[in-house]
Amino acid sequence: MSWNQTGLKGSTQTNTSEKYSFFDFVQKPIEVYVFIDPLCPECWSLEPYLKKLSIEYGRFFTIRPIVSGHLNTLNNDQFDQPRKLKDIWERTAKRTGMSCDGDLWIENPVSLPWLASLAIKAAELQGKKKGRVFLRKLQENVFLNKQNISDEDVLLRCAEMANLDISEFKNDLYSDSAKKAFQCDLKLTHEMDVDYIPTIVFFNQLIEEQGIKISGLYPYDIYVRVLQEILQKTPIPSEKPPLEDFLSFYKVVGTKEVSVVYDWTTAKTERELKKLQLKRTVNRIPVKYGSFWEYIG
């Protein structure tokens, strides 16, 4: 993890809270670069913290995903072995609470990892928000459903779930524009000396200072402290939305994600979600580790 040399400075308390809003069209001072790989289980495990950070402090920043390739597997032949990859995924799932079904690498391995990365850039050509939804659908399909996300049929299903224009997505998938965008991401990864994923870099767009980089997966309060350092104040977190609104917005979420966002124990989270299940508001999706929940309204 890398910090600026002065560390975290003293902050000025801000005593103004704001209600949570999923949409904020005001120019935001902070840009957050999130360097990811759609096949990285730790990137998947970062999702609960990104959701919570967006809900509590999203009025201050925008997130820009950067597709970085398979940095964690470079120069290490063991990662080419399906059994080793399966073990890494399973250990990550047990450690983080975000299910990763490592049987994928035995039953239905991803044959062309670069194509999944290229597909993300093709989706982003329809807008950054559409690209992020598409990335999430890729992750759900690979980590939960054991789908080969380099298969074009799977990519098209993910595009449909992300409400992309399918004809446009097909045209863009192998286009020069998508390839150039992917190469730009790889170049940015190199220029910022990112050698491990996930890595998050916080930049204040209003002040010309070096960004603060965090490599790896850390507790939520670390990301908050970095945001406070960049803002040079301690903002009060926005109010959390009702659970049903949260589920309605994200469509499919894990027990772990709800637990992190709402600061609930796993037991309380399960109780609250089961109440909605009884109301036929959500469906439980049983997965290898824990549960995910799909909003059905």
PDB file of C-alpha atoms in Angstrom:
ATOM      1  CA  MET A   1       0.000   0.000   0.000  1.00  0.00           C
ATOM      2  CA  SER A   2       1.467   3.378  -0.830  1.00  0.00           C
ATOM      3  CA  TRP A   3       0.773   6.629   0.991  1.00  0.00           C
ATOM      4  CA  ASN A   4       1.900  10.182   0.385  1.00  0.00           C
ATOM      5  CA  GLN A   5       4.875  11.047   2.563  1.00  0.00           C
ATOM      6  CA  THR A   6       3.051  13.313   4.985  1.00  0.00           C
ATOM      7  CA  GLY A   7       0.519  10.609   5.822  1.00  0.00           C
ATOM      8  CA  LEU A   8      -3.012  11.473   6.913  1.00  0.00           C
ATOM      9  CA  LYS A   9      -3.358  15.099   7.959  1.00  0.00           C
ATOM     10  CA  GLY A  10      -5.596  16.706  10.522  1.00  0.00           C
ATOM     11  CA  SER A  11      -9.071  17.269   9.123  1.00  0.00           C
ATOM     12  CA  THR A  12     -11.759  19.896   9.378  1.00  0.00           C
ATOM     13  CA  GLN A  13     -15.086  18.447  10.516  1.00  0.00           C
ATOM     14  CA  THR A  14     -17.967  18.988   8.146  1.00  0.00           C
ATOM     15  CA  ASN A  15     -21.303  18.869   9.959  1.00  0.00           C
ATOM     16  CA  THR A  16     -23.553  18.755   6.947  1.00  0.00           C
ATOM     17  CA  SER A  17     -25.038  15.389   6.049  1.00  0.00           C
ATOM     18  CA  GLU A  18     -26.869  14.675   2.833  1.00  0.00           C
ATOM     19  CA  LYS A  19     -29.509  12.144   1.959  1.00  0.00           C
ATOM     20  CA  TYR A  20     -28.289   9.302  -0.179  1.00  0.00           C
ATOM     21  CA  SER A  21     -28.821   9.672  -3.898  1.00  0.00           C
ATOM     22  CA  PHE A  22     -27.969   7.152  -6.590  1.00  0.00           C
ATOM     23  CA  PHE A  23     -27.619   9.953  -9.114  1.00  0.00           C
ATOM     24  CA  ASP A  24     -25.552  13.096  -8.679  1.00  0.00           C
ATOM     25  CA  PHE A  25     -24.915  15.300 -11.668  1.00  0.00           C
ATOM     26  CA  VAL A  26     -22.771  17.886  -9.859  1.00  0.00           C
ATOM     27  CA  GLN A  27     -19.088  18.018 -10.836  1.00  0.00           C
ATOM     28  CA  LYS A  28     -17.217  15.970  -8.243  1.00  0.00           C
ATOM     29  CA  PRO A  29     -13.721  16.895  -7.061  1.00  0.00           C
ATOM     30  CA  ILE A  30     -12.277  13.382  -6.688  1.00  0.00           C
ATOM     31  CA  GLU A  31     -11.605  10.799  -9.382  1.00  0.00           C
ATOM     32  CA  VAL A  32     -11.022   7.234  -8.203  1.00  0.00           C
ATOM     33  CA  TYR A  33      -9.137   4.938 -10.570  1.00  0.00           C
ATOM     34  CA  VAL A  34      -9.879   1.294  -9.777  1.00  0.00           C
ATOM     35  CA  PHE A  35      -7.439  -1.075 -11.500  1.00  0.00           C
ATOM     36  CA  ILE A  36      -9.149  -4.420 -11.958  1.00  0.00           C
ATOM     37  CA  ASP A  37      -9.218  -7.707 -13.825  1.00  0.00           C
ATOM     38  CA  PRO A  38     -12.647  -9.340 -14.364  1.00  0.00           C
ATOM     39  CA  LEU A  39     -11.122 -12.702 -13.349  1.00  0.00           C
ATOM     40  CA  CYS A  40      -9.463 -11.459 -10.165  1.00  0.00           C
ATOM     41  CA  PRO A  41     -11.253 -12.756  -7.021  1.00  0.00           C
ATOM     42  CA  GLU A  42      -9.851  -9.940  -4.869  1.00  0.00           C
ATOM     43  CA  CYS A  43     -11.299  -7.369  -7.302  1.00  0.00           C
ATOM     44  CA  TRP A  44     -14.662  -9.120  -6.864  1.00  0.00           C
ATOM     45  CA  SER A  45     -14.169  -8.995  -3.095  1.00  0.00           C
ATOM     46  CA  LEU A  46     -13.643  -5.225  -3.284  1.00  0.00           C
ATOM     47  CA  GLU A  47     -17.242  -4.737  -4.447  1.00  0.00           C
ATOM     48  CA  PRO A  48     -18.831  -4.390  -0.965  1.00  0.00           C
ATOM     49  CA  TYR A  49     -16.428  -1.586  -0.063  1.00  0.00           C
ATOM     50  CA  LEU A  50     -16.903   0.263  -3.336  1.00  0.00           C
ATOM     51  CA  LYS A  51     -20.673   0.114  -2.879  1.00  0.00           C
ATOM     52  CA  LYS A  52     -20.456   1.441   0.667  1.00  0.00           C
ATOM     53  CA  LEU A  53     -18.001   4.175  -0.286  1.00  0.00           C
ATOM     54  CA  SER A  54     -20.252   5.252  -3.153  1.00  0.00           C
ATOM     55  CA  ILE A  55     -23.322   5.355  -0.935  1.00  0.00           C
ATOM     56  CA  GLU A  56     -21.707   7.243   1.947  1.00  0.00           C
ATOM     57  CA  TYR A  57     -19.359   9.558   0.037  1.00  0.00           C
ATOM     58  CA  GLY A  58     -20.239   9.206  -3.653  1.00  0.00           C
ATOM     59  CA  ARG A  59     -21.183  12.887  -3.780  1.00  0.00           C
ATOM     60  CA  PHE A  60     -17.446  13.630  -3.740  1.00  0.00           C
ATOM     61  CA  PHE A  61     -16.064  11.259  -6.373  1.00  0.00           C
ATOM     62  CA  THR A  62     -16.508   9.352  -9.599  1.00  0.00           C
ATOM     63  CA  ILE A  63     -15.147   5.847 -10.157  1.00  0.00           C
ATOM     64  CA  ARG A  64     -13.187   4.994 -13.281  1.00  0.00           C
ATOM     65  CA  PRO A  65     -12.476   1.260 -13.729  1.00  0.00           C
ATOM     66  CA  ILE A  66      -9.176   0.495 -15.465  1.00  0.00           C
ATOM     67  CA  VAL A  67      -8.797  -2.980 -16.974  1.00  0.00           C
ATOM     68  CA  SER A  68      -5.251  -3.988 -16.103  1.00  0.00           C
ATOM     69  CA  GLY A  69      -4.776  -7.526 -17.329  1.00  0.00           C
ATOM     70  CA  HIS A  70      -3.549 -10.431 -15.231  1.00  0.00           C
ATOM     71  CA  LEU A  71      -0.901  -8.681 -13.146  1.00  0.00           C
ATOM     72  CA  ASN A  72      -1.107 -11.028 -10.170  1.00  0.00           C
ATOM     73  CA  THR A  73      -0.261 -14.034 -12.342  1.00  0.00           C
ATOM     74  CA  LEU A  74       2.732 -12.734 -14.260  1.00  0.00           C
ATOM     75  CA  ASN A  75       5.898 -14.820 -14.191  1.00  0.00           C
ATOM     76  CA  ASN A  76       4.324 -17.510 -12.052  1.00  0.00           C
ATOM     77  CA  ASP A  77       3.705 -20.768 -13.866  1.00  0.00           C
ATOM     78  CA  GLN A  78       1.647 -22.228 -11.043  1.00  0.00           C
ATOM     79  CA  PHE A  79      -1.218 -19.894 -11.873  1.00  0.00           C
ATOM     80  CA  ASP A  80      -1.612 -21.625 -15.218  1.00  0.00           C
ATOM     81  CA  GLN A  81      -2.678 -24.782 -13.453  1.00  0.00           C
ATOM     82  CA  PRO A  82      -6.470 -25.099 -13.046  1.00  0.00           C
ATOM     83  CA  ARG A  83      -6.143 -26.732  -9.624  1.00  0.00           C
ATOM     84  CA  LYS A  84      -4.026 -23.849  -8.308  1.00  0.00           C
ATOM     85  CA  LEU A  85      -6.495 -21.267  -9.615  1.00  0.00           C
ATOM     86  CA  LYS A  86      -9.376 -23.174  -8.051  1.00  0.00           C
ATOM     87  CA  ASP A  87      -7.604 -23.176  -4.675  1.00  0.00           C
ATOM     88  CA  ILE A  88      -6.865 -19.433  -4.880  1.00  0.00           C
ATOM     89  CA  TRP A  89     -10.500 -18.631  -5.635  1.00  0.00           C
ATOM     90  CA  GLU A  90     -11.797 -20.850  -2.841  1.00  0.00           C
ATOM     91  CA  ARG A  91      -9.415 -19.376  -0.264  1.00  0.00           C
ATOM     92  CA  THR A  92     -10.400 -15.858  -1.302  1.00  0.00           C
ATOM     93  CA  ALA A  93     -14.098 -16.718  -0.957  1.00  0.00           C
ATOM     94  CA  LYS A  94     -13.612 -18.109   2.553  1.00  0.00           C
ATOM     95  CA  ARG A  95     -11.493 -15.137   3.615  1.00  0.00           C
ATOM     96  CA  THR A  96     -13.640 -12.335   2.195  1.00  0.00           C
ATOM     97  CA  GLY A  97     -17.202 -13.704   2.238  1.00  0.00           C
ATOM     98  CA  MET A  98     -17.705 -13.011  -1.492  1.00  0.00           C
ATOM     99  CA  SER A  99     -18.378 -16.355  -3.136  1.00  0.00           C
ATOM    100  CA  CYS A 100     -15.960 -17.466  -5.861  1.00  0.00           C
ATOM    101  CA  ASP A 101     -16.685 -20.902  -7.262  1.00  0.00           C
ATOM    102  CA  GLY A 102     -13.260 -22.220  -8.186  1.00  0.00           C
ATOM    103  CA  ASP A 103     -14.777 -25.281  -9.867  1.00  0.00           C
ATOM    104  CA  LEU A 104     -14.954 -23.046 -12.948  1.00  0.00           C
ATOM    105  CA  TRP A 105     -11.286 -23.787 -13.664  1.00  0.00           C
ATOM    106  CA  ILE A 106     -11.938 -27.527 -13.636  1.00  0.00           C
ATOM    107  CA  GLU A 107     -15.349 -27.634 -15.325  1.00  0.00           C
ATOM    108  CA  ASN A 108     -15.516 -24.640 -17.665  1.00  0.00           C
ATOM    109  CA  PRO A 109     -12.233 -22.676 -17.744  1.00  0.00           C
ATOM    110  CA  VAL A 110     -12.046 -19.213 -19.296  1.00  0.00           C
ATOM    111  CA  SER A 111     -10.245 -19.823 -22.567  1.00  0.00           C
ATOM    112  CA  LEU A 112      -9.496 -16.264 -23.762  1.00  0.00           C
ATOM    113  CA  PRO A 113      -9.209 -13.919 -20.738  1.00  0.00           C
ATOM    114  CA  TRP A 114      -8.233 -10.956 -22.926  1.00  0.00           C
ATOM    115  CA  LEU A 115     -11.597 -11.133 -24.729  1.00  0.00           C
ATOM    116  CA  ALA A 116     -13.507 -10.506 -21.489  1.00  0.00           C
ATOM    117  CA  SER A 117     -11.346  -7.427 -20.882  1.00  0.00           C
ATOM    118  CA  LEU A 118     -11.914  -6.213 -24.432  1.00  0.00           C
ATOM    119  CA  ALA A 119     -15.662  -6.700 -23.997  1.00  0.00           C
ATOM    120  CA  ILE A 120     -15.645  -4.326 -21.004  1.00  0.00           C
ATOM    121  CA  LYS A 121     -14.129  -1.590 -23.149  1.00  0.00           C
ATOM    122  CA  ALA A 122     -16.665  -2.314 -25.903  1.00  0.00           C
ATOM    123  CA  ALA A 123     -19.483  -1.934 -23.354  1.00  0.00           C
ATOM    124  CA  GLU A 124     -18.010   1.349 -22.099  1.00  0.00           C
ATOM    125  CA  LEU A 125     -18.385   2.798 -25.585  1.00  0.00           C
ATOM    126  CA  GLN A 126     -22.104   2.977 -24.721  1.00  0.00           C
ATOM    127  CA  GLY A 127     -21.319   4.992 -21.588  1.00  0.00           C
ATOM    128  CA  LYS A 128     -19.254   4.551 -18.433  1.00  0.00           C
ATOM    129  CA  LYS A 129     -22.274   3.574 -16.334  1.00  0.00           C
ATOM    130  CA  LYS A 130     -23.308   0.922 -18.851  1.00  0.00           C
ATOM    131  CA  GLY A 131     -19.740  -0.351 -18.800  1.00  0.00           C
ATOM    132  CA  ARG A 132     -19.762  -0.735 -15.020  1.00  0.00           C
ATOM    133  CA  VAL A 133     -23.065  -2.619 -15.085  1.00  0.00           C
ATOM    134  CA  PHE A 134     -21.662  -4.910 -17.776  1.00  0.00           C
ATOM    135  CA  LEU A 135     -18.531  -5.534 -15.686  1.00  0.00           C
ATOM    136  CA  ARG A 136     -20.711  -6.511 -12.733  1.00  0.00           C
ATOM    137  CA  LYS A 137     -22.680  -8.962 -14.882  1.00  0.00           C
ATOM    138  CA  LEU A 138     -19.422 -10.511 -16.096  1.00  0.00           C
ATOM    139  CA  GLN A 139     -18.298 -10.955 -12.497  1.00  0.00           C
ATOM    140  CA  GLU A 140     -21.599 -12.501 -11.425  1.00  0.00           C
ATOM    141  CA  ASN A 141     -21.459 -14.962 -14.298  1.00  0.00           C
ATOM    142  CA  VAL A 142     -17.885 -16.041 -13.757  1.00  0.00           C
ATOM    143  CA  PHE A 143     -17.699 -16.115  -9.943  1.00  0.00           C
ATOM    144  CA  LEU A 144     -21.207 -17.357  -9.179  1.00  0.00           C
ATOM    145  CA  ASN A 145     -22.383 -19.189 -12.296  1.00  0.00           C
ATOM    146  CA  LYS A 146     -19.086 -20.702 -13.494  1.00  0.00           C
ATOM    147  CA  GLN A 147     -19.522 -19.295 -16.993  1.00  0.00           C
ATOM    148  CA  ASN A 148     -16.691 -18.976 -19.495  1.00  0.00           C
ATOM    149  CA  ILE A 149     -16.844 -15.196 -19.938  1.00  0.00           C
ATOM    150  CA  SER A 150     -14.646 -15.340 -23.023  1.00  0.00           C
ATOM    151  CA  ASP A 151     -17.418 -17.219 -24.845  1.00  0.00           C
ATOM    152  CA  GLU A 152     -19.241 -14.816 -27.160  1.00  0.00           C
ATOM    153  CA  ASP A 153     -22.669 -16.206 -26.285  1.00  0.00           C
ATOM    154  CA  VAL A 154     -21.988 -15.543 -22.601  1.00  0.00           C
ATOM    155  CA  LEU A 155     -20.757 -12.035 -23.398  1.00  0.00           C
ATOM    156  CA  LEU A 156     -23.939 -11.337 -25.335  1.00  0.00           C
ATOM    157  CA  ARG A 157     -26.086 -12.570 -22.430  1.00  0.00           C
ATOM    158  CA  CYS A 158     -24.180 -10.254 -20.094  1.00  0.00           C
ATOM    159  CA  ALA A 159     -24.729  -7.405 -22.554  1.00  0.00           C
ATOM    160  CA  GLU A 160     -28.471  -8.128 -22.551  1.00  0.00           C
ATOM    161  CA  MET A 161     -28.559  -8.171 -18.734  1.00  0.00           C
ATOM    162  CA  ALA A 162     -26.743  -4.827 -18.738  1.00  0.00           C
ATOM    163  CA  ASN A 163     -29.355  -3.419 -21.165  1.00  0.00           C
ATOM    164  CA  LEU A 164     -26.762  -2.644 -23.811  1.00  0.00           C
ATOM    165  CA  ASP A 165     -27.599  -2.112 -27.453  1.00  0.00           C
ATOM    166  CA  ILE A 166     -26.717  -5.638 -28.627  1.00  0.00           C
ATOM    167  CA  SER A 167     -26.129  -4.747 -32.273  1.00  0.00           C
ATOM    168  CA  GLU A 168     -23.812  -1.937 -31.271  1.00  0.00           C
ATOM    169  CA  PHE A 169     -22.004  -4.175 -28.770  1.00  0.00           C
ATOM    170  CA  LYS A 170     -21.401  -6.844 -31.431  1.00  0.00           C
ATOM    171  CA  ASN A 171     -19.934  -4.251 -33.763  1.00  0.00           C
ATOM    172  CA  ASP A 172     -17.732  -2.769 -31.043  1.00  0.00           C
ATOM    173  CA  LEU A 173     -16.423  -6.024 -29.552  1.00  0.00           C
ATOM    174  CA  TYR A 174     -13.523  -6.415 -32.001  1.00  0.00           C
ATOM    175  CA  SER A 175     -13.426  -2.792 -33.119  1.00  0.00           C
ATOM    176  CA  ASP A 176     -10.331  -0.626 -33.219  1.00  0.00           C
ATOM    177  CA  SER A 177     -12.010   1.696 -30.715  1.00  0.00           C
ATOM    178  CA  ALA A 178     -12.353  -1.069 -28.099  1.00  0.00           C
ATOM    179  CA  LYS A 179      -8.814  -2.307 -28.747  1.00  0.00           C
ATOM    180  CA  LYS A 180      -7.412   1.211 -28.436  1.00  0.00           C
ATOM    181  CA  ALA A 181      -9.309   1.793 -25.169  1.00  0.00           C
ATOM    182  CA  PHE A 182      -7.946  -1.476 -23.757  1.00  0.00           C
ATOM    183  CA  GLN A 183      -4.400  -0.526 -24.784  1.00  0.00           C
ATOM    184  CA  CYS A 184      -4.861   2.862 -23.090  1.00  0.00           C
ATOM    185  CA  ASP A 185      -5.831   1.084 -19.873  1.00  0.00           C
ATOM    186  CA  LEU A 186      -2.766  -1.146 -20.058  1.00  0.00           C
ATOM    187  CA  LYS A 187      -0.552   1.905 -20.740  1.00  0.00           C
ATOM    188  CA  LEU A 188      -2.059   3.762 -17.771  1.00  0.00           C
ATOM    189  CA  THR A 189      -1.451   0.724 -15.572  1.00  0.00           C
ATOM    190  CA  HIS A 190       2.217   0.799 -16.544  1.00  0.00           C
ATOM    191  CA  GLU A 191       2.579   4.581 -16.180  1.00  0.00           C
ATOM    192  CA  MET A 192       1.127   4.518 -12.657  1.00  0.00           C
ATOM    193  CA  ASP A 193       3.410   1.635 -11.616  1.00  0.00           C
ATOM    194  CA  VAL A 194       0.467  -0.594 -10.785  1.00  0.00           C
ATOM    195  CA  ASP A 195       1.877  -4.083 -10.280  1.00  0.00           C
ATOM    196  CA  TYR A 196      -0.896  -5.694  -8.242  1.00  0.00           C
ATOM    197  CA  ILE A 197      -4.660  -5.755  -8.507  1.00  0.00           C
ATOM    198  CA  PRO A 198      -6.926  -4.510  -7.202  1.00  0.00           C
ATOM    199  CA  THR A 199      -5.275  -1.116  -6.844  1.00  0.00           C
ATOM    200  CA  ILE A 200      -7.153   2.098  -6.149  1.00  0.00           C
ATOM    201  CA  VAL A 201      -5.705   5.546  -6.857  1.00  0.00           C
ATOM    202  CA  PHE A 202      -7.452   8.650  -5.486  1.00  0.00           C
ATOM    203  CA  PHE A 203      -6.926  11.958  -7.321  1.00  0.00           C
ATOM    204  CA  ASN A 204      -8.174  15.430  -6.424  1.00  0.00           C
ATOM    205  CA  GLN A 205      -9.008  16.992  -9.790  1.00  0.00           C
ATOM    206  CA  LEU A 206      -9.035  20.491  -8.274  1.00  0.00           C
ATOM    207  CA  ILE A 207      -5.509  20.351  -6.830  1.00  0.00           C
ATOM    208  CA  GLU A 208      -2.402  19.325  -8.740  1.00  0.00           C
ATOM    209  CA  GLU A 209      -0.996  16.834  -6.289  1.00  0.00           C
ATOM    210  CA  GLN A 210       0.160  13.256  -6.611  1.00  0.00           C
ATOM    211  CA  GLY A 211      -2.609  10.753  -6.060  1.00  0.00           C
ATOM    212  CA  ILE A 212      -2.733   8.296  -3.186  1.00  0.00           C
ATOM    213  CA  LYS A 213      -2.430   4.647  -4.185  1.00  0.00           C
ATOM    214  CA  ILE A 214      -3.692   1.607  -2.269  1.00  0.00           C
ATOM    215  CA  SER A 215      -2.645  -1.799  -3.619  1.00  0.00           C
ATOM    216  CA  GLY A 216      -4.533  -4.872  -2.464  1.00  0.00           C
ATOM    217  CA  LEU A 217      -7.640  -5.371  -0.346  1.00  0.00           C
ATOM    218  CA  TYR A 218      -7.945  -3.397   2.903  1.00  0.00           C
ATOM    219  CA  PRO A 219     -10.578  -2.720   5.581  1.00  0.00           C
ATOM    220  CA  TYR A 220     -13.198  -0.128   4.686  1.00  0.00           C
ATOM    221  CA  ASP A 221     -11.926   2.537   7.101  1.00  0.00           C
ATOM    222  CA  ILE A 222      -8.633   2.750   5.180  1.00  0.00           C
ATOM    223  CA  TYR A 223     -10.447   3.910   2.044  1.00  0.00           C
ATOM    224  CA  VAL A 224     -12.387   6.466   4.090  1.00  0.00           C
ATOM    225  CA  ARG A 225      -9.176   7.818   5.642  1.00  0.00           C
ATOM    226  CA  VAL A 226      -7.604   8.255   2.210  1.00  0.00           C
ATOM    227  CA  LEU A 227     -10.698  10.051   0.935  1.00  0.00           C
ATOM    228  CA  GLN A 228     -10.538  12.373   3.953  1.00  0.00           C
ATOM    229  CA  GLU A 229      -6.877  13.065   3.251  1.00  0.00           C
ATOM    230  CA  ILE A 230      -7.611  13.971  -0.358  1.00  0.00           C
ATOM    231  CA  LEU A 231     -10.571  16.175   0.632  1.00  0.00           C
ATOM    232  CA  GLN A 232      -8.679  17.658   3.620  1.00  0.00           C
ATOM    233  CA  LYS A 233     -11.820  17.436   5.729  1.00  0.00           C
ATOM    234  CA  THR A 234     -13.964  14.835   7.468  1.00  0.00           C
ATOM    235  CA  PRO A 235     -17.348  14.747   5.749  1.00  0.00           C
ATOM    236  CA  ILE A 236     -20.339  13.147   7.414  1.00  0.00           C
ATOM    237  CA  PRO A 237     -21.501  10.073   5.467  1.00  0.00           C
ATOM    238  CA  SER A 238     -24.748  10.335   3.540  1.00  0.00           C
ATOM    239  CA  GLU A 239     -27.772   8.470   4.844  1.00  0.00           C
ATOM    240  CA  LYS A 240     -28.088   4.913   3.623  1.00  0.00           C
ATOM    241  CA  PRO A 241     -31.094   4.069   1.451  1.00  0.00           C
ATOM    242  CA  PRO A 242     -33.783   1.657   2.624  1.00  0.00           C
ATOM    243  CA  LEU A 243     -32.671  -1.917   1.988  1.00  0.00           C
ATOM    244  CA  GLU A 244     -35.353  -2.453  -0.647  1.00  0.00           C
ATOM    245  CA  ASP A 245     -34.150   0.597  -2.606  1.00  0.00           C
ATOM    246  CA  PHE A 246     -30.583  -0.670  -2.431  1.00  0.00           C
ATOM    247  CA  LEU A 247     -31.648  -4.050  -3.808  1.00  0.00           C
ATOM    248  CA  SER A 248     -33.827  -2.464  -6.475  1.00  0.00           C
ATOM    249  CA  PHE A 249     -30.901  -0.394  -7.725  1.00  0.00           C
ATOM    250  CA  TYR A 250     -28.228  -3.114  -7.788  1.00  0.00           C
ATOM    251  CA  LYS A 251     -30.556  -6.035  -8.756  1.00  0.00           C
ATOM    252  CA  VAL A 252     -28.232  -8.811  -7.512  1.00  0.00           C
ATOM    253  CA  VAL A 253     -26.199  -8.468  -4.300  1.00  0.00           C
ATOM    254  CA  GLY A 254     -24.458 -10.767  -1.872  1.00  0.00           C
ATOM    255  CA  THR A 255     -25.164 -11.161   1.833  1.00  0.00           C
ATOM    256  CA  LYS A 256     -21.634  -9.859   2.399  1.00  0.00           C
ATOM    257  CA  GLU A 257     -22.349  -6.703   0.395  1.00  0.00           C
ATOM    258  CA  VAL A 258     -25.487  -5.915   2.391  1.00  0.00           C
ATOM    259  CA  SER A 259     -23.690  -6.657   5.658  1.00  0.00           C
ATOM    260  CA  VAL A 260     -20.825  -4.285   4.821  1.00  0.00           C
ATOM    261  CA  VAL A 261     -23.012  -1.470   3.502  1.00  0.00           C
ATOM    262  CA  TYR A 262     -25.423  -1.485   6.458  1.00  0.00           C
ATOM    263  CA  ASP A 263     -22.908  -2.399   9.201  1.00  0.00           C
ATOM    264  CA  TRP A 264     -24.959  -5.453  10.143  1.00  0.00           C
ATOM    265  CA  THR A 265     -23.840  -8.829  11.384  1.00  0.00           C
ATOM    266  CA  THR A 266     -24.289 -11.717   8.975  1.00  0.00           C
ATOM    267  CA  ALA A 267     -27.129 -13.030  11.161  1.00  0.00           C
ATOM    268  CA  LYS A 268     -29.019  -9.707  11.083  1.00  0.00           C
ATOM    269  CA  THR A 269     -28.424  -9.370   7.346  1.00  0.00           C
ATOM    270  CA  GLU A 270     -29.895 -12.820   6.722  1.00  0.00           C
ATOM    271  CA  ARG A 271     -32.948 -11.966   8.863  1.00  0.00           C
ATOM    272  CA  GLU A 272     -33.638  -8.742   6.996  1.00  0.00           C
ATOM    273  CA  LEU A 273     -33.235 -10.379   3.600  1.00  0.00           C
ATOM    274  CA  LYS A 274     -35.438 -13.314   4.572  1.00  0.00           C
ATOM    275  CA  LYS A 275     -38.189 -10.838   5.498  1.00  0.00           C
ATOM    276  CA  LEU A 276     -38.053  -9.510   1.949  1.00  0.00           C
ATOM    277  CA  GLN A 277     -37.986 -13.047   0.623  1.00  0.00           C
ATOM    278  CA  LEU A 278     -41.217 -13.788   2.497  1.00  0.00           C
ATOM    279  CA  LYS A 279     -42.723 -10.669   0.908  1.00  0.00           C
ATOM    280  CA  ARG A 280     -41.611 -12.044  -2.482  1.00  0.00           C
ATOM    281  CA  THR A 281     -39.459  -8.987  -3.047  1.00  0.00           C
ATOM    282  CA  VAL A 282     -36.241 -10.955  -3.491  1.00  0.00           C
ATOM    283  CA  ASN A 283     -35.163 -14.432  -4.516  1.00  0.00           C
ATOM    284  CA  ARG A 284     -32.320 -16.169  -2.738  1.00  0.00           C
ATOM    285  CA  ILE A 285     -29.578 -17.397  -5.065  1.00  0.00           C
ATOM    286  CA  PRO A 286     -27.710 -20.217  -3.332  1.00  0.00           C
ATOM    287  CA  VAL A 287     -24.021 -20.194  -4.217  1.00  0.00           C
ATOM    288  CA  LYS A 288     -21.019 -22.195  -3.086  1.00  0.00           C
ATOM    289  CA  TYR A 289     -20.190 -19.779  -0.247  1.00  0.00           C
ATOM    290  CA  GLY A 290     -23.095 -17.899   1.326  1.00  0.00           C
ATOM    291  CA  SER A 291     -25.988 -16.422  -0.634  1.00  0.00           C
ATOM    292  CA  PHE A 292     -26.771 -13.800  -3.217  1.00  0.00           C
ATOM    293  CA  TRP A 293     -30.159 -12.127  -3.573  1.00  0.00           C
ATOM    294  CA  GLU A 294     -31.997 -11.032  -6.701  1.00  0.00           C
ATOM    295  CA  TYR A 295     -34.527  -8.217  -6.543  1.00  0.00           C
ATOM    296  CA  ILE A 296     -37.827  -9.135  -8.195  1.00  0.00           C
ATOM    297  CA  GLY A 297     -39.994  -6.244  -6.954  1.00  0.00           C
TER     298      GLY A 297
END
